XYZ file of C-alpha atoms in Angstrom:
569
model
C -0.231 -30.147 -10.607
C 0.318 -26.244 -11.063
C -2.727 -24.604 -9.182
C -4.804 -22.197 -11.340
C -4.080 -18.727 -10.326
C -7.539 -16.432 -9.224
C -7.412 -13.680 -11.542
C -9.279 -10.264 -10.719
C -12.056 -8.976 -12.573
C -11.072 -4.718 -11.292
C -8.107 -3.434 -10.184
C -8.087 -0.328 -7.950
C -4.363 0.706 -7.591
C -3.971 4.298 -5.419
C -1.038 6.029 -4.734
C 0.116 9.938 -4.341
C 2.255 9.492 -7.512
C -0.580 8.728 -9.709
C -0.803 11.644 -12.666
C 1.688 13.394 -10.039
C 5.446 13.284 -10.995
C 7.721 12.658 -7.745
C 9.808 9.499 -7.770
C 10.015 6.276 -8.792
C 6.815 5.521 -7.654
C 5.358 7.245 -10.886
C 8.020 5.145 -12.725
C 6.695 1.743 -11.294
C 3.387 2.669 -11.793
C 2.802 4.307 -15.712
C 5.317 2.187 -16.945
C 3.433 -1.033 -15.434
C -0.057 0.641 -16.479
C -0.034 -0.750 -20.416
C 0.752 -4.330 -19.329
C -2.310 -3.933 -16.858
C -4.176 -2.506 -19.227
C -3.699 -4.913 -22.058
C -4.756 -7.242 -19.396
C -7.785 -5.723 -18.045
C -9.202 -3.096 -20.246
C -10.298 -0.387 -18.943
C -11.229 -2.808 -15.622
C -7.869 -1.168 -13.690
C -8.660 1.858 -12.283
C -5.790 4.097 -10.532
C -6.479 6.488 -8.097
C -4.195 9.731 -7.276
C -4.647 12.753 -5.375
C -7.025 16.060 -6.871
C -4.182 18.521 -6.351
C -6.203 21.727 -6.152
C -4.345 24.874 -5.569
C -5.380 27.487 -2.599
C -6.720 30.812 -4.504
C -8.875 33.504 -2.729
C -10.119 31.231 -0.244
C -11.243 28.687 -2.967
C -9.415 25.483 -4.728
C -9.121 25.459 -7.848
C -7.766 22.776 -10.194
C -4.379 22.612 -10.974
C -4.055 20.633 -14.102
C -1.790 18.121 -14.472
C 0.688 17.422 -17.490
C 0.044 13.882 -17.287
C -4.075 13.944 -16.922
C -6.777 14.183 -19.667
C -10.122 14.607 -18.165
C -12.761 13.026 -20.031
C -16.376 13.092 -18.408
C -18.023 10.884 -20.385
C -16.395 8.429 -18.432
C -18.615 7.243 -15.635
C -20.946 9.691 -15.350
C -23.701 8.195 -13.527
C -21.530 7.464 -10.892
C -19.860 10.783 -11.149
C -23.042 12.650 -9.861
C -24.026 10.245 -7.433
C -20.262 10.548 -5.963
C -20.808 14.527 -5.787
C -23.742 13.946 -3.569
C -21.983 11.513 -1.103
C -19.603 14.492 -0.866
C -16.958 12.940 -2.848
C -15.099 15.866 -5.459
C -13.423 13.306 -8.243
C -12.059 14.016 -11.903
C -11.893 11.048 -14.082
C -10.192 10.769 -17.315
C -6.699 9.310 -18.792
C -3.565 8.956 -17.369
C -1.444 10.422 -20.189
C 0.970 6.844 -20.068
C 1.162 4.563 -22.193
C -1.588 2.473 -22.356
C -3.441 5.555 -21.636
C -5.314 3.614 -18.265
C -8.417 5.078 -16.408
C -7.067 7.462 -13.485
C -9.996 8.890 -10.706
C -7.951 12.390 -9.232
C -9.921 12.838 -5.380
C -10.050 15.908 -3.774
C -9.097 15.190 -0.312
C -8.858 18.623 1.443
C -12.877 18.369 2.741
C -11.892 15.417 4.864
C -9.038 17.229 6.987
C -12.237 18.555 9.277
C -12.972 15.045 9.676
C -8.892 13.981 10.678
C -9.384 13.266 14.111
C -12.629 11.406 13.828
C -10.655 9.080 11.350
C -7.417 8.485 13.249
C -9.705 8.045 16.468
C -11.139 5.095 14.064
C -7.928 4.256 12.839
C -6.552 3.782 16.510
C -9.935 1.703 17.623
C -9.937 -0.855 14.651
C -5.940 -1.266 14.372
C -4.119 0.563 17.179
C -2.326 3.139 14.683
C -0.716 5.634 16.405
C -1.393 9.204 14.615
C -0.683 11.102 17.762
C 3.015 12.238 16.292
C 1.838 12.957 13.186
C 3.337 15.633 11.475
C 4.363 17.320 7.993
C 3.522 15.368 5.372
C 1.426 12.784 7.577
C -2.130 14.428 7.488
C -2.219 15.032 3.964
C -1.326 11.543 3.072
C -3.650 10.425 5.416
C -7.021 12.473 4.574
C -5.618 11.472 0.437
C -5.696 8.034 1.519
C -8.832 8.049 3.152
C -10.484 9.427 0.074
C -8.877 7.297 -2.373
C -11.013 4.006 -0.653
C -13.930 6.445 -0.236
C -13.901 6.408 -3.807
C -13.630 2.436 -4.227
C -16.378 2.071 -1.572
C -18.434 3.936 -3.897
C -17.555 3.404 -6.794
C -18.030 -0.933 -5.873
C -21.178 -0.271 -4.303
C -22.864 1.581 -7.508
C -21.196 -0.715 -10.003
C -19.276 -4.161 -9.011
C -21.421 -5.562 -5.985
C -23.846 -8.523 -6.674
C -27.185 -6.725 -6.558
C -25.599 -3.322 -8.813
C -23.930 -5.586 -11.407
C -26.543 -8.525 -10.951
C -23.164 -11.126 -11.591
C -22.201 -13.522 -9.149
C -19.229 -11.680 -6.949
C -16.605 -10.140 -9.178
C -13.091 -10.290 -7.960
C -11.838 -7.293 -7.062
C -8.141 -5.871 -5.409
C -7.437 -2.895 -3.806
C -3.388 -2.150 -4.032
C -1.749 0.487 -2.253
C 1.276 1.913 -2.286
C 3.589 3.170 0.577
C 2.603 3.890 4.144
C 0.687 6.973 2.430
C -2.023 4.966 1.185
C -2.153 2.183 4.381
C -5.083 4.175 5.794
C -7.179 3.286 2.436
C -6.092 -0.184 2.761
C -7.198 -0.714 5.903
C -10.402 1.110 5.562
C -11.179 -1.245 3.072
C -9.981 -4.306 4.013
C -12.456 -3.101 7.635
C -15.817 -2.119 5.217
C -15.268 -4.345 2.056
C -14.003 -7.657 3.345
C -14.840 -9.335 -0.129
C -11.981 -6.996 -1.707
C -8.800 -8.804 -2.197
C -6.247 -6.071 -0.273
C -2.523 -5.670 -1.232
C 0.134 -3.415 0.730
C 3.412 -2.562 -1.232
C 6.088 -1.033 0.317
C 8.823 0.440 -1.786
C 11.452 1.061 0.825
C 10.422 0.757 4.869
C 9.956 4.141 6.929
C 12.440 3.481 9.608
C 15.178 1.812 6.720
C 15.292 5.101 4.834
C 15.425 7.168 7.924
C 18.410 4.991 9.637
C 20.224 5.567 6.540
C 19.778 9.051 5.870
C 20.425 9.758 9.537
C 24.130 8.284 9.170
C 23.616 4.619 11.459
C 24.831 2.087 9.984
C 21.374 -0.489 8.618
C 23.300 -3.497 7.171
C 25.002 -4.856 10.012
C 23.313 -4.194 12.336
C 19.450 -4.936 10.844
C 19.456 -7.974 13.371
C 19.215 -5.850 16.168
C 17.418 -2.889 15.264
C 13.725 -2.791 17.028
C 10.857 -0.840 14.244
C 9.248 0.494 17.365
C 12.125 1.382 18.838
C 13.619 3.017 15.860
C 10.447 4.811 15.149
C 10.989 6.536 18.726
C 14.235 7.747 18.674
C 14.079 8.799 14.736
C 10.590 11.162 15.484
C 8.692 8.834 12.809
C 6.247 6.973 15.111
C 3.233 7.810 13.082
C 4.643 6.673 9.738
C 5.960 3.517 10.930
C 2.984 2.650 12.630
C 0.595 2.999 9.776
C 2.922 0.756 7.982
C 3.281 -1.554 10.057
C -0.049 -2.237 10.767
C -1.368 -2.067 7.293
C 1.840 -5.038 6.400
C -0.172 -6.721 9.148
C -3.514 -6.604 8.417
C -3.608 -6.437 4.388
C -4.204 -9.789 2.252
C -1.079 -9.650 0.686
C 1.966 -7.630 1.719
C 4.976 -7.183 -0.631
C 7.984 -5.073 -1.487
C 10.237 -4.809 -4.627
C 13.341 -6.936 -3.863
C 14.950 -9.041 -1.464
C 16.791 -6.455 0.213
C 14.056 -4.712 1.116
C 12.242 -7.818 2.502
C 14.666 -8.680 5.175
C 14.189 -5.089 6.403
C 10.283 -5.860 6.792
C 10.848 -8.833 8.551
C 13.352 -6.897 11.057
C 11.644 -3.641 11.305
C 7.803 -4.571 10.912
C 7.956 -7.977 12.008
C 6.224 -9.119 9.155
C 7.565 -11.369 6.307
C 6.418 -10.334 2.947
C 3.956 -12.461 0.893
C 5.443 -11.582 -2.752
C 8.633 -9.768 -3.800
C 7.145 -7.446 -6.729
C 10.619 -6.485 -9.119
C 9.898 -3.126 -10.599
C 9.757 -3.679 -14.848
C 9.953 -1.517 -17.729
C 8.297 -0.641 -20.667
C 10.496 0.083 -23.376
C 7.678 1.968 -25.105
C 9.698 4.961 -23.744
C 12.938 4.304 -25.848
C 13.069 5.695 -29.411
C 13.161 2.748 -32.083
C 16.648 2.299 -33.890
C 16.153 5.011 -36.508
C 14.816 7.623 -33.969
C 17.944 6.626 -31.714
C 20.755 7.974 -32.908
C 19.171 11.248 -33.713
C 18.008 11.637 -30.304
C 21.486 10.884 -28.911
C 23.215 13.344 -30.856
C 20.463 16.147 -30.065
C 20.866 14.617 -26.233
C 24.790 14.727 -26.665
C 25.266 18.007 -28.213
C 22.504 19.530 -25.597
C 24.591 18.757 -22.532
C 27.890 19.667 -24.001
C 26.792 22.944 -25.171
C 25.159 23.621 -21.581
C 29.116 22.727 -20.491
C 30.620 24.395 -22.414
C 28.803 27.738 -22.173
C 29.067 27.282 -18.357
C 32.577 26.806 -18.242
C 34.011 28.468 -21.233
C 35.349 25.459 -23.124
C 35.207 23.757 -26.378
C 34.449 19.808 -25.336
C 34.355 17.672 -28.210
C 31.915 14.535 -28.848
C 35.076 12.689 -27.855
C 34.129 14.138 -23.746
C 33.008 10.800 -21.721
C 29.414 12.192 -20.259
C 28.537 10.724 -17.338
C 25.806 11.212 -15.057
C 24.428 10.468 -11.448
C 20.685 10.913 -11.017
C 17.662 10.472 -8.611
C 15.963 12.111 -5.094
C 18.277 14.515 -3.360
C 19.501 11.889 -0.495
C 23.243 12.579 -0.095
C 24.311 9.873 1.292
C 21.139 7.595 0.435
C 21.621 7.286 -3.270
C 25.270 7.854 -3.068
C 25.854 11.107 -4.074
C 28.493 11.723 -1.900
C 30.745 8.999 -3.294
C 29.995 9.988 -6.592
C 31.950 13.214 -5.879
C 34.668 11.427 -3.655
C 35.371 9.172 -7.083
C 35.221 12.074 -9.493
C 37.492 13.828 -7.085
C 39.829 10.885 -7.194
C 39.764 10.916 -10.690
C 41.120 14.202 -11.085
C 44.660 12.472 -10.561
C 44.161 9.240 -12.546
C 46.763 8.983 -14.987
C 44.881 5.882 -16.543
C 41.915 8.336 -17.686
C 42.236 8.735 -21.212
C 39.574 11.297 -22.110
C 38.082 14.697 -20.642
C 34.944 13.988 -19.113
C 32.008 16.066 -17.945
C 30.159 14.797 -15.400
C 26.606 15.959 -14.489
C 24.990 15.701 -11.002
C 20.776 15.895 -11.936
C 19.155 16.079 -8.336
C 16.740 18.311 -8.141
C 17.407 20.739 -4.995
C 16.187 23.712 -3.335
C 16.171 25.399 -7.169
C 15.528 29.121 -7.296
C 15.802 30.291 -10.856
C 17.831 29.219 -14.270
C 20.891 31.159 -14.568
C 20.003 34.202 -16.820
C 24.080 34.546 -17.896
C 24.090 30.835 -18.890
C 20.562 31.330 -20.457
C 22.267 34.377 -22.880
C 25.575 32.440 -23.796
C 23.586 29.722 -24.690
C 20.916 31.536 -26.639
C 24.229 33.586 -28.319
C 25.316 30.511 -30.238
C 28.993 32.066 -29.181
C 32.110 30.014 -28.300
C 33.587 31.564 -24.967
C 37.235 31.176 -23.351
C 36.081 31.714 -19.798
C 33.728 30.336 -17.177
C 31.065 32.119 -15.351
C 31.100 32.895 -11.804
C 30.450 29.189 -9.820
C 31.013 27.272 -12.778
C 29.794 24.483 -11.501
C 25.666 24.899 -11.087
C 22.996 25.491 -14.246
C 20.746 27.225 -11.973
C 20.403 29.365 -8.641
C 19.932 27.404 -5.823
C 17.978 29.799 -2.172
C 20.941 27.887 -0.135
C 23.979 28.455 -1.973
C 25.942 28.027 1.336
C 24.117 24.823 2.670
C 24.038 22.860 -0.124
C 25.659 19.681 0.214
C 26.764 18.973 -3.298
C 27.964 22.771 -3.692
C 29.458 22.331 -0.453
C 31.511 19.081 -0.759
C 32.730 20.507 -4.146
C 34.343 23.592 -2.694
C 35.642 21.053 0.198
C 37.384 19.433 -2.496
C 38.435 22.512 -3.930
C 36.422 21.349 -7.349
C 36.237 24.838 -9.709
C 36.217 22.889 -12.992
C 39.646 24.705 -14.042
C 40.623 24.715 -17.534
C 43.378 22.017 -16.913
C 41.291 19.581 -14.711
C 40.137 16.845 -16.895
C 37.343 15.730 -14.830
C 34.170 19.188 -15.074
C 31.633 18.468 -12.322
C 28.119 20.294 -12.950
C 25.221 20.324 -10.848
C 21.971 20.427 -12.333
C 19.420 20.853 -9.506
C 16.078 20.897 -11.715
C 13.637 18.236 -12.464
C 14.301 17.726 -15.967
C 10.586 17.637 -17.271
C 11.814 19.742 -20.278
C 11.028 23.466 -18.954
C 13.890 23.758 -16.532
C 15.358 26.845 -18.391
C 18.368 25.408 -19.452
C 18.252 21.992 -20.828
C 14.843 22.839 -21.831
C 14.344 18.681 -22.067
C 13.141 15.709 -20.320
C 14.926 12.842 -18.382
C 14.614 10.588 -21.194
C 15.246 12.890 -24.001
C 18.898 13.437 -21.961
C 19.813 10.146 -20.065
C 20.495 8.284 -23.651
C 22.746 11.225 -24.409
C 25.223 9.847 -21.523
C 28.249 7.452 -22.233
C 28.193 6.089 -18.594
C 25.754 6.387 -15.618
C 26.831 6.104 -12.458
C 24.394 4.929 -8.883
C 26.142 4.490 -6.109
C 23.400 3.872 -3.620
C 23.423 3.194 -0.142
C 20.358 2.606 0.376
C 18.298 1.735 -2.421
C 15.673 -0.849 -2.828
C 15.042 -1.196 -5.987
C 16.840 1.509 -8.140
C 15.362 3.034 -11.207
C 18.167 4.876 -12.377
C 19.975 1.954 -13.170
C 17.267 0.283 -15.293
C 16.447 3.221 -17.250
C 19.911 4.021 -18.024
C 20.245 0.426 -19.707
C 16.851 0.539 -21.232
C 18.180 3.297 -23.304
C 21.716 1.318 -23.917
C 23.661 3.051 -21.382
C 26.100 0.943 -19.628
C 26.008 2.048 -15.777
C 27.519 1.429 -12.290
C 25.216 0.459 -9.241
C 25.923 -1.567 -5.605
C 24.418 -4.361 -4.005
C 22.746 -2.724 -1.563
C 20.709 -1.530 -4.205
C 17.636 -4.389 -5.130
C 18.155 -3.756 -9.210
C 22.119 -4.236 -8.457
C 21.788 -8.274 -6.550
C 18.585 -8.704 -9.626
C 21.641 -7.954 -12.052
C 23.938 -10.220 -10.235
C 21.529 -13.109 -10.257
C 20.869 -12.839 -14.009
C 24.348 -12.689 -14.665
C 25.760 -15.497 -12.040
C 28.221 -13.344 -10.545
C 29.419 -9.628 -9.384
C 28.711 -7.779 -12.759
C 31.915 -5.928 -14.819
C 31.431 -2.565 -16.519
C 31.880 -5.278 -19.612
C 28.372 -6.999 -18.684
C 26.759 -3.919 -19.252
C 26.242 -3.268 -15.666
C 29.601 -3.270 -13.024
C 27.746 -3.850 -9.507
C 30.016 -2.867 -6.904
C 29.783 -4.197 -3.122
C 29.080 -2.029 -0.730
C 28.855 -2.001 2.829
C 28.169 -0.024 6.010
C 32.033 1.149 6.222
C 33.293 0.893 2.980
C 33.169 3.999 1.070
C 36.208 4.893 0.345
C 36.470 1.417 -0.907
C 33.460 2.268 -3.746
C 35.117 5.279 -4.419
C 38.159 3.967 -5.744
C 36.559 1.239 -7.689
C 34.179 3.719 -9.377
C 37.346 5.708 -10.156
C 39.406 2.997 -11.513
C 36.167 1.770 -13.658
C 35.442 4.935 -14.943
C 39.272 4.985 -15.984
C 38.702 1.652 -17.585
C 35.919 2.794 -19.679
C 37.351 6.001 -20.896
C 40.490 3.246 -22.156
C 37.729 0.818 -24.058
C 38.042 0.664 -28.217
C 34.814 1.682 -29.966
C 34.000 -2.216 -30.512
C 34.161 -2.688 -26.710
C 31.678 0.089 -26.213
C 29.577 -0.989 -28.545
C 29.779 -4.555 -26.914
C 29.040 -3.209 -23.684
C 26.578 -1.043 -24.499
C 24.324 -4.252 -26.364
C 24.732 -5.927 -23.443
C 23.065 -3.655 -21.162
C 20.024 -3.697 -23.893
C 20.236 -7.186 -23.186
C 19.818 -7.149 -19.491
C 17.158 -4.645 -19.664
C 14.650 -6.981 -21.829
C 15.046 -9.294 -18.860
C 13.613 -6.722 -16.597
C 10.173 -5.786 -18.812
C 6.751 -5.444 -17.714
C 6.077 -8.531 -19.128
C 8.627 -10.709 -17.610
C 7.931 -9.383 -14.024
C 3.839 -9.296 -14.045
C 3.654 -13.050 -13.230
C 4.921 -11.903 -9.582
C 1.883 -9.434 -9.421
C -0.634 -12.577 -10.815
C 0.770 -14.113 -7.894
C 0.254 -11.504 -5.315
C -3.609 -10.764 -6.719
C -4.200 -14.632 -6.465
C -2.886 -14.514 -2.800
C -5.371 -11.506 -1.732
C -8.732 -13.023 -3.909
C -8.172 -16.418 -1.922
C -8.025 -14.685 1.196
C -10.891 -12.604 0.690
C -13.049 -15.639 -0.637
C -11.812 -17.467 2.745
C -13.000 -14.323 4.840
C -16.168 -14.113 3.048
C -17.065 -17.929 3.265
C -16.212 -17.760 7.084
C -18.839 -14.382 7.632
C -21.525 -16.958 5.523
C -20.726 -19.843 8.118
């Protein structure tokens, strides 16, 4: 007999990418919010941070792009909140779906920081000693963010306020950032149902992007240990302990579980796939408009840049994501254009865009007047290979491997590299559009990762029909793999590559050779390829992966109803 699954009555989701545009986080989360929300209502309730802005001695809001206040919304509690000493905003999350999102100022609370980690250390022996950087103000956000649930439960969910028998309620937080909450709450509200996600480990990420090998050697690698020798004590012990102590502890794919196992010690209850909501891609008629604009965008940014006349017949590719060089596979991206360069199987010109944002200092201002000129132009600019002024030129990695290479985008190389090192939220200067307004303009995306555990990139590039390149050491790379029963070909919609700790030159060659491949296919075999990767993206909606999260909210209720029912006996 299938067992009935608990369902919860509130959600309280918190994390520092709510209404606050850094990573995939904010992906995971506003795309998931209209499946939640068709669910629940108005009953799910995310929580991000108030990001007030320093200004003669005073903060003062900083709105953001993706919040509408609206404070009709809970205004009873709103007051009483202000007297408890709590500073919240509460409106819209500007998603689709349009959920209920509570902004808490957490800056008050840093006078308190020692008092809470001498708490923190007393309840659950986390070590905030080493703390530094970004540490505290997770940590004081955190701290808030169950603040706010505590009273926000107490003046409207608990037995005697909502005079109900006990709702069902889950707190869900997301990345060691928000373990503090979690563990606050799970301490002072035992009858919430608490769940822990981590989206990639502390110590994983850091092995990586430090240049150790992870894969094979994940066996022997202590978390403790690690934590040590890599300066990240304090972050790894907050996670650790909240994977620990939470209800129900998850990550987003398998690869990332057997790194909890080895460096938390601490097996993960639910593997929570990160879906999509194709809300976000234009409907057939808006499509092809919004390719061409995307298409013609990009190629006249190229073209002013480097003094050429591409055609529509240019292959535009693209490599995306958080600057982590070697993380997300940046640096083979460059080794396989490079390679490229020399491939006499490559049958078009192709441009190739690198959009990472870096240390950006301003939009060029002589790309800005070609392209406001509407001229054609026969030469490049100076460093024809960056949109926009970067304050370390000289230390830049991608900048810097390019010149390695000797990579000037030349009028006879066939293969243009540009760097665009802006977040494209459509007022970069140049582009003057968003990501997803561009990344349907691209014939091919490529995401090499090396350490990736789930991979966004990928997904959205197929969501909006773009046939794209990815590893298996990426968690949306062995998802495609499973769906399609074996190593997926560029003709699948997605080629998955595998990768390992010493085999880079390896991926570099097969990206090459792919690409090559590709630039060779006949108009039906692009258009073949590129219905199959809409195909394997409706496998990966919201509303294919939300049974794992019905799952994971049924495993914290039943252990909060246990821990309840034992405090009665």
């Amino acid at each position: 007999m299938v067992k009935e699954l608990l369902k919860p009555d509130y959600i309280f989701e918190s994390s520092w990418e709510v209404c606050n545009k850094v990573g995939g986080i904010y992906t995971v989360l506003s795309t998931r919010a209209k499946t939640l929300q068709t669910a629940l209502q108005d009953k799910v309730i995310f929580i991000g941070p108030g990001l007030w802005k320093r200004d003669d001695d005073k903060y003062t809001k900083e709105e953001s792009p993706y919040f509408k206040e609206d404070k009709s919304l809970f205004a009873e509690w709103q007051w009483e909140a202000k007297e408890n000493g709590l500073n919240v905003r509460i409106g819209r999350w500007m998603v689709p779906g349009e959920p209920i999102a509570i902004l808490v100022d957490f800056v008050p609370f840093f006078e308190k920081k020692n008092e809470i980690y001498g708490w923190l250390w007393e309840n659950y022996g986390v070590d905030s000693l080493h703390a530094y950087g970004d540490y505290d103000e997770a940590s004081m956000f955190s701290y808030a963010a169950a603040l706010v649930v505590e009273s926000f439960y107490n003046h409207y969910l608990s037995p005697i306020a909502s005079k109900t028998s006990p709702l069902k309620v889950i707190y869900h937080a997301n990345e060691w950032m928000c373990g503090l909450g979690a563990l606050y709450i799970n301490n002072t509200l035992p009858q919430i149902g608490t769940i822990f996600t981590t989206h990639a480990t502390s110590i994983g990420r850091s092995i990586a992007g430090n240049m150790k090998p992870l894969y094979d050697y994940l066996f022997a690698y202590n978390g403790d240990q690690m934590a040590g020798e890599l300066n990240m004590q304090s972050k790894h012990s907050i996670e650790k302990q909240t994977a620990l102590n939470v209800d129900c502890f998850t990550t987003v794919s398998d690869i990332t579980a057997k790194e909890c196992v080895e460096l938390l010690d601490k097996p993960v209850d639910v593997v929570l796939p990160n879906g999509f909501d194709n809300s976000f891609v234009p409907k057939t008629a808006q499509f092809a408009k919004k390719r061409k604009v995307a298409r013609r965008c990009l190629l006249d940014v190229a073209n002013a840049l480097l003094g050429e006349q591409l055609d529509d017949d240019t292959l535009i590719i693209s490599t995306s994501g958080r600057y982590e060089f070697r993380n997300k596979g940046i640096d083979v991206f460059v080794e396989a254009m490079n390679r490229l360069l020399r491939d006499r199987d490559l049958k078009k010109k192709i441009v190739a865009f690198i959009e990472v944002p870096g240390w950006v200092g301003e939009p060029r201002k002589d790309l800005q007047e070609r392209l406001k000129s509407g001229k054609k132009y026969t030469t490049p600019l100076e460093v024809p290979q960056v949109t926009h002024w970067l304050h370390n030129m000289s230390h830049d990695n991608v900048l810097g491997m390019l010149k390695y290479f000797d990579m000037h985008n030349r009028k006879d190389d066939n293969v243009k590299v540009i760097f665009l090192p802006c977040y494209l939220d459509g007022k970069d200067g140049i582009l003057n559009m968003t990501y997803y307004d561009i990344v349907l303009g691209n014939d091919l995306c490529i995401y090499p990762s090396y350490y990736e555990p789930w991979g966004y990139t990928p997904l959205e590039a197929i969501a909006f029909k773009v046939p794209c390149i990815t590893t298996d050491l990426a968690g949306f790379g062995l998802w495609a793999n499973s769906v399609f029963g074996h190593y997926g070909e560029i003709s699948d919609g997605v080629k998955v590559i595998h990768r390992t700790d010493y085999n880079y030159s390896e991926v570099a060659d097969i990206i090459k050779d792919t690409v090559a491949e590709f630039s060779n296919f006949t108009q039906k075999q692009i258009d073949e390829c590129r219905k199959n990767a809409d195909k394997l993206s409706k496998k990966a909606l919201w509303s294919e992966f939300i049974k794992y999260y019905d799952e994971a909210y049924d495993i914290a209720l039943r252990k909060a109803e246990n821990r309840i029912k034992n405090i009665k006996d």
